[in-house]
Short mmCIF file of C-alpha atoms and ligand atoms in Angstrom, two decimals:
data_model
loop_
_atom_site.label_atom_id
_atom_site.label_comp_id
_atom_site.label_asym_id
_atom_site.label_seq_id
_atom_site.Cartn_x
_atom_site.Cartn_y
_atom_site.Cartn_z
CA MET A 104 -0.11 0.04 0.04
CA LEU A 105 1.03 3.54 -0.76
CA ALA A 106 2.12 5.36 2.44
CA ASN A 107 3.33 8.45 4.07
CA MET A 108 6.77 8.28 5.58
CA CYS A 109 5.94 10.04 9.06
CA GLN A 110 4.22 7.08 10.62
CA MET A 111 6.76 4.47 9.20
CA LEU A 112 9.78 6.39 10.45
CA LYS A 113 7.90 6.63 13.91
CA ASP A 114 7.08 3.23 14.24
CA ALA A 115 11.01 2.28 13.15
CA GLU A 116 12.17 4.75 15.80
CA ASP A 117 10.17 3.27 18.56
CA GLY A 118 10.99 -0.15 17.56
CA GLY A 119 14.64 0.47 17.47
CA TYR A 120 15.21 -0.34 13.58
CA CYS A 121 15.37 1.79 10.51
CA ILE A 122 13.59 2.05 6.98
CA GLY A 123 15.52 1.53 4.12
CA CYS A 124 15.48 4.16 1.42
CA ILE A 125 16.49 2.96 -2.00
CA ASN A 126 16.59 4.43 -5.30
CA THR A 127 14.57 2.78 -8.02
CA PRO A 128 15.64 4.31 -11.20
CA ASN A 129 14.35 1.64 -13.54
CA LEU A 130 11.50 -1.10 -13.48
CA GLU A 131 13.91 -3.91 -12.48
CA THR A 132 14.90 -2.20 -9.66
CA VAL A 133 11.31 -1.29 -8.54
CA ARG A 134 10.16 -4.94 -8.76
CA GLY A 135 13.25 -6.37 -7.03
CA VAL A 136 13.14 -4.01 -4.30
CA ILE A 137 9.56 -4.03 -3.38
CA ALA A 138 9.78 -7.80 -3.49
CA ALA A 139 12.47 -7.87 -0.97
CA ALA A 140 10.52 -5.59 1.50
CA GLU A 141 7.48 -8.01 0.94
CA GLU A 142 9.58 -11.04 1.62
CA VAL A 143 11.41 -9.46 4.82
CA ASN A 144 7.96 -7.89 5.54
CA VAL A 145 9.25 -4.54 6.27
CA PRO A 146 7.81 -0.88 5.10
CA ILE A 147 10.06 0.43 2.65
CA ILE A 148 10.80 3.80 0.75
CA ILE A 149 11.59 3.68 -3.00
CA ASP A 150 12.93 7.06 -4.18
CA HIS A 151 13.54 8.58 -7.53
CA ALA A 152 16.65 11.26 -7.29
CA GLN A 153 16.90 14.25 -9.39
CA VAL A 154 20.37 13.51 -10.67
CA HIS A 155 18.85 9.95 -12.25
CA ASP A 156 16.03 11.84 -13.67
CA GLU A 157 18.53 14.46 -15.44
CA GLY A 158 20.81 11.58 -16.35
CA GLY A 159 18.11 8.86 -17.37
CA ILE A 160 14.45 8.11 -17.15
CA LYS A 161 12.30 10.73 -16.28
CA VAL A 162 9.73 10.61 -13.36
CA GLU A 163 6.76 10.98 -15.82
CA VAL A 164 8.00 7.41 -16.96
CA VAL A 165 9.30 5.59 -13.77
CA GLY A 166 6.99 7.42 -11.35
CA PRO A 167 3.68 5.93 -12.35
CA LEU A 168 5.43 2.42 -12.14
CA MET A 169 6.60 3.23 -8.78
CA VAL A 170 3.39 4.39 -7.30
CA GLU A 171 1.40 1.37 -9.18
CA TYR A 172 3.76 -1.09 -7.55
CA ALA A 173 3.71 0.68 -4.09
CA LYS A 174 -0.35 0.41 -4.17
CA LYS A 175 -0.09 -3.20 -4.79
CA ALA A 176 2.55 -4.09 -2.10
CA LYS A 177 1.64 -6.18 0.64
CA VAL A 178 3.82 -3.83 2.84
CA PRO A 179 3.72 -0.03 3.12
CA VAL A 180 5.60 1.68 0.54
CA CYS A 181 6.57 5.47 0.57
CA VAL A 182 7.39 6.95 -2.92
CA HIS A 183 9.67 9.47 -2.20
CA VAL A 184 11.72 12.30 -4.20
CA ASP A 185 15.49 11.98 -3.54
CA HIS A 186 17.60 15.28 -3.35
CA GLY A 187 14.80 17.42 -4.92
CA ALA A 188 16.96 20.47 -5.60
CA ASP A 189 14.49 22.23 -8.12
CA PHE A 190 10.89 23.16 -7.40
CA SER A 191 9.82 22.14 -10.69
CA PHE A 192 11.43 18.62 -10.40
CA VAL A 193 9.60 18.20 -6.94
CA LEU A 194 6.05 19.44 -8.61
CA ARG A 195 6.72 16.87 -11.34
CA CYS A 196 7.18 13.90 -9.07
CA ILE A 197 4.09 15.13 -6.82
CA ARG A 198 1.94 14.97 -10.22
CA ALA A 199 3.31 11.69 -10.63
CA GLY A 200 1.69 10.74 -7.29
CA PHE A 201 4.88 10.60 -4.88
CA SER A 202 3.85 10.75 -1.13
CA SER A 203 6.70 12.33 -0.03
CA VAL A 204 9.79 14.53 -0.96
CA MET A 205 13.31 15.54 -0.15
CA TYR A 206 13.68 19.15 -0.63
CA ASP A 207 17.23 19.73 -0.65
CA LEU A 208 18.41 23.24 -0.39
CA SER A 209 21.42 22.56 1.49
CA ARG A 210 23.51 24.49 -0.87
CA LEU A 211 21.83 27.44 0.16
CA PRO A 212 22.87 29.75 3.21
CA TYR A 213 21.31 28.36 6.44
CA GLU A 214 18.45 31.19 6.73
CA GLU A 215 17.55 30.66 2.86
CA ASN A 216 17.52 26.78 3.14
CA LEU A 217 15.29 27.00 6.31
CA SER A 218 12.95 29.85 4.97
CA LYS A 219 12.56 27.68 1.74
CA VAL A 220 11.92 24.49 3.34
CA LYS A 221 9.42 26.10 5.94
CA GLU A 222 7.11 27.23 3.40
CA PHE A 223 7.60 23.99 1.34
CA VAL A 224 6.28 21.84 4.41
CA GLU A 225 3.36 24.24 4.78
CA PHE A 226 2.37 23.46 1.25
CA ALA A 227 3.32 19.62 1.32
CA HIS A 228 1.49 19.18 4.72
CA ARG A 229 -1.77 20.59 3.41
CA MET A 230 -1.46 17.75 0.72
CA GLY A 231 -0.38 14.97 3.06
CA ILE A 232 2.96 14.91 1.87
CA SER A 233 5.90 14.28 4.04
CA VAL A 234 8.93 16.27 3.75
CA GLU A 235 12.64 15.66 4.59
CA ALA A 236 15.53 18.54 4.30
CA GLU A 237 19.02 18.49 4.58
CA LEU A 238 21.47 20.22 6.69
CA GLY A 239 25.41 20.10 6.22
CA ILE A 240 26.94 18.63 2.86
CA MET A 241 25.87 15.45 1.90
CA THR A 242 26.10 15.97 -1.98
CA LEU A 243 29.94 15.22 -2.56
CA ALA A 244 31.60 11.66 -2.73
CA MET A 245 34.48 10.83 -0.93
CA GLY A 246 37.45 10.71 -3.10
CA GLU A 247 36.35 13.93 -4.80
CA GLY A 248 38.52 16.06 -2.71
CA TRP A 249 37.20 14.69 0.51
CA THR A 250 38.97 12.44 3.09
CA ARG A 251 37.76 10.92 6.39
CA GLU A 252 39.67 14.10 7.95
CA THR A 253 38.25 17.02 5.80
CA ILE A 254 34.94 15.58 5.67
CA LYS A 255 34.74 16.29 9.38
CA THR A 256 34.16 20.12 8.46
CA THR A 257 31.04 19.38 7.05
CA PHE A 258 29.53 17.64 9.99
CA THR A 259 25.96 19.08 11.07
CA ASP A 260 25.70 20.79 14.19
CA PRO A 261 23.20 19.48 16.75
CA ALA A 262 21.99 22.86 17.97
CA GLN A 263 21.61 24.13 14.60
CA ALA A 264 19.57 20.68 13.69
CA ALA A 265 17.35 21.31 16.47
CA ASP A 266 16.81 24.74 15.58
CA PHE A 267 16.26 23.83 11.69
CA ALA A 268 13.78 21.18 12.66
CA GLU A 269 11.79 23.49 15.15
CA ARG A 270 11.17 26.31 13.06
CA SER A 271 10.78 24.27 9.74
CA GLY A 272 8.58 21.59 10.97
CA VAL A 273 10.19 19.41 8.79
CA ASP A 274 9.41 15.56 9.20
CA ALA A 275 13.08 14.26 8.69
CA LEU A 276 16.60 15.70 8.38
CA ALA A 277 19.30 14.56 6.55
CA VAL A 278 22.77 15.08 8.45
CA CYS A 279 26.13 14.84 8.17
CA PHE A 280 28.32 12.62 10.36
CA GLY A 281 30.95 10.83 8.10
CA THR A 282 29.09 9.33 5.42
CA ALA A 283 29.13 10.29 1.76
CA HIS A 284 27.58 9.52 -1.69
CA GLY A 285 28.66 7.02 -4.24
CA ILE A 286 31.56 4.71 -3.96
CA TYR A 287 34.06 5.28 -0.86
CA ALA A 288 37.51 6.02 -1.75
CA GLU A 289 38.57 5.02 1.73
CA SER A 290 36.14 3.35 4.59
CA PRO A 291 34.18 5.90 6.26
CA GLU A 292 34.27 6.48 10.05
CA LEU A 293 31.02 7.41 11.36
CA ASP A 294 30.78 10.28 14.27
CA ILE A 295 28.06 8.24 16.27
CA GLN A 296 28.24 9.93 19.39
CA ARG A 297 27.14 13.20 16.75
CA VAL A 298 24.09 10.95 16.08
CA ARG A 299 23.02 10.74 19.80
CA ASP A 300 23.49 14.12 19.94
CA ILE A 301 21.50 15.36 17.12
CA ARG A 302 18.69 13.05 18.11
CA ALA A 303 18.63 14.44 21.59
CA ALA A 304 18.49 17.92 20.37
CA MET A 305 15.77 17.94 17.78
CA PRO A 306 12.17 17.78 18.40
CA PRO A 307 10.84 14.03 18.64
CA SER A 308 8.64 14.55 15.63
CA CYS A 309 11.73 15.09 13.28
CA ARG A 310 13.40 12.03 12.30
CA VAL A 311 17.29 11.55 11.99
CA VAL A 312 18.20 10.39 8.16
CA MET A 313 21.74 9.05 7.11
CA HIS A 314 22.63 8.97 3.63
CA GLY A 315 25.59 7.20 1.82
CA GLY A 316 24.66 4.12 3.87
CA SER A 317 25.99 1.54 0.91
CA GLY A 318 29.67 1.07 1.72
CA VAL A 319 29.63 1.39 5.49
CA ASP A 320 30.61 -1.74 7.36
CA GLU A 321 27.47 -3.37 9.22
CA ASP A 322 28.79 -2.44 12.76
CA GLN A 323 28.65 1.01 12.05
CA ILE A 324 25.32 0.94 10.52
CA ARG A 325 23.76 -0.98 13.38
CA ALA A 326 25.29 1.58 15.74
CA ALA A 327 23.91 4.43 13.67
CA ILE A 328 20.63 2.85 13.86
CA THR A 329 20.67 2.41 17.55
CA ALA A 330 21.96 6.19 18.16
CA GLY A 331 18.90 7.35 16.52
CA VAL A 332 18.87 7.08 12.72
CA SER A 333 15.21 5.70 11.56
CA LYS A 334 15.80 6.47 7.77
CA LEU A 335 18.85 5.08 6.03
CA ASN A 336 19.43 5.71 2.02
CA TYR A 337 21.27 3.22 0.34
CA TYR A 338 21.86 2.53 -3.50
CA SER A 339 25.55 2.79 -5.11
CA TYR A 340 26.80 -0.51 -4.05
CA LEU A 341 23.45 -1.90 -5.00
CA GLY A 342 23.69 -0.53 -8.36
CA GLN A 343 27.31 -1.46 -8.95
CA ALA A 344 26.59 -4.88 -8.00
CA ALA A 345 24.12 -5.30 -10.39
CA THR A 346 26.02 -4.19 -13.03
CA GLN A 347 28.86 -6.74 -11.89
CA ASN A 348 26.07 -9.45 -11.97
CA MET A 349 24.64 -8.40 -15.54
CA ILE A 350 28.22 -8.72 -17.11
CA GLU A 351 28.45 -12.41 -15.38
CA LEU A 352 24.91 -13.31 -16.39
CA LEU A 353 25.60 -12.24 -20.01
CA LYS A 354 28.96 -13.95 -20.07
CA GLY A 355 27.42 -16.89 -18.66
CA GLU A 356 24.38 -18.68 -18.80
CA TYR A 357 22.45 -15.88 -20.67
CA ALA A 358 25.03 -15.69 -23.48
CA GLY A 359 23.26 -16.02 -26.59
CA LYS A 360 19.93 -16.06 -25.30
CA GLN A 361 17.22 -13.29 -24.91
CA TRP A 362 17.65 -10.28 -22.79
CA HIS A 363 14.36 -10.27 -21.28
CA ASP A 364 15.27 -13.69 -19.70
CA ALA A 365 18.72 -12.00 -18.27
CA GLN A 366 16.43 -9.14 -17.01
CA GLU A 367 14.32 -11.37 -14.89
CA ALA A 368 17.27 -13.12 -13.64
CA GLN A 369 18.42 -9.34 -12.70
CA VAL A 370 15.38 -8.73 -10.57
CA ASP A 371 16.12 -11.84 -8.77
CA PHE A 372 19.64 -10.57 -7.83
CA ILE A 373 18.09 -6.95 -7.02
CA LYS A 374 15.65 -8.85 -4.53
CA GLU A 375 18.03 -11.08 -2.92
CA TYR A 376 20.76 -8.43 -2.52
CA THR A 377 18.15 -6.02 -1.11
CA LYS A 378 16.77 -8.50 1.29
CA ASN A 379 20.45 -8.83 2.84
CA VAL A 380 20.33 -4.90 3.37
CA LEU A 381 16.57 -4.80 4.79
CA THR A 382 17.63 -7.69 7.24
CA LEU A 383 20.50 -5.54 8.59
CA PHE A 384 18.27 -2.49 9.02
CA LYS A 385 16.01 -4.26 10.94
CA ASN A 386 18.92 -4.13 13.80
CA GLY A 387 17.97 -7.51 15.12
CA LYS A 388 14.32 -6.63 15.87
ZN1 ZN B 85 21.49 11.40 -0.66
#
């Protein structure tokens, strides 16, 4: 069933686990990820990123598929915008039927980010749409000038997170404490105490979100969930593993066969990979 993000994040925080938020930039990923959530029996957030829209399939094509599969799913599924930086992109997603939006204005100065997100929250909540914002800098990948040390300068300040959450009324806030997007050039080292401090400082109704979850070792992921993360974004390593799997399929048992059969095998691979991820996110619950 199609769901709003707020209730699933509240249940996750109360229960000591977290909800996976996974990019689904094509039909095989939509099918594999939702099937995984059904088999593990957990709610899930599937999302479409503005960068994937710019470089690949448009929300007008993949969005209705995401919504349709969400409605038919046996578990609650939130269909969410990932890093919507342009209002026009966010509106296109809402028109496609999305139930939740990450409105990412983290590139703007603090007060401008806050006032624009606040205005958007008032608009979105009137339509029953949940909102995530971002504070800090999470848009860069390690290896692109950032190291374990220099990334510390981008970490979210707990007092500022509290101020942002209280004044904007946002439902969830993506914060920075050691993760980055994409493939890690060196293994990340998370500041777990910072997650605890942010969680303690923010109003309870605003949930803590971790991006860049793929590529982080399992112990640090469990520690981040226990410290207060209730939404965890995950995609890059899944996308990369799926590419490698497709290479092996096409060189191996599907060489010379029809590609739609190989695609079905790919859906199974994505499902199995995602089941492992979602089982980890249950945090032993
Ligand atoms: Zn992200």
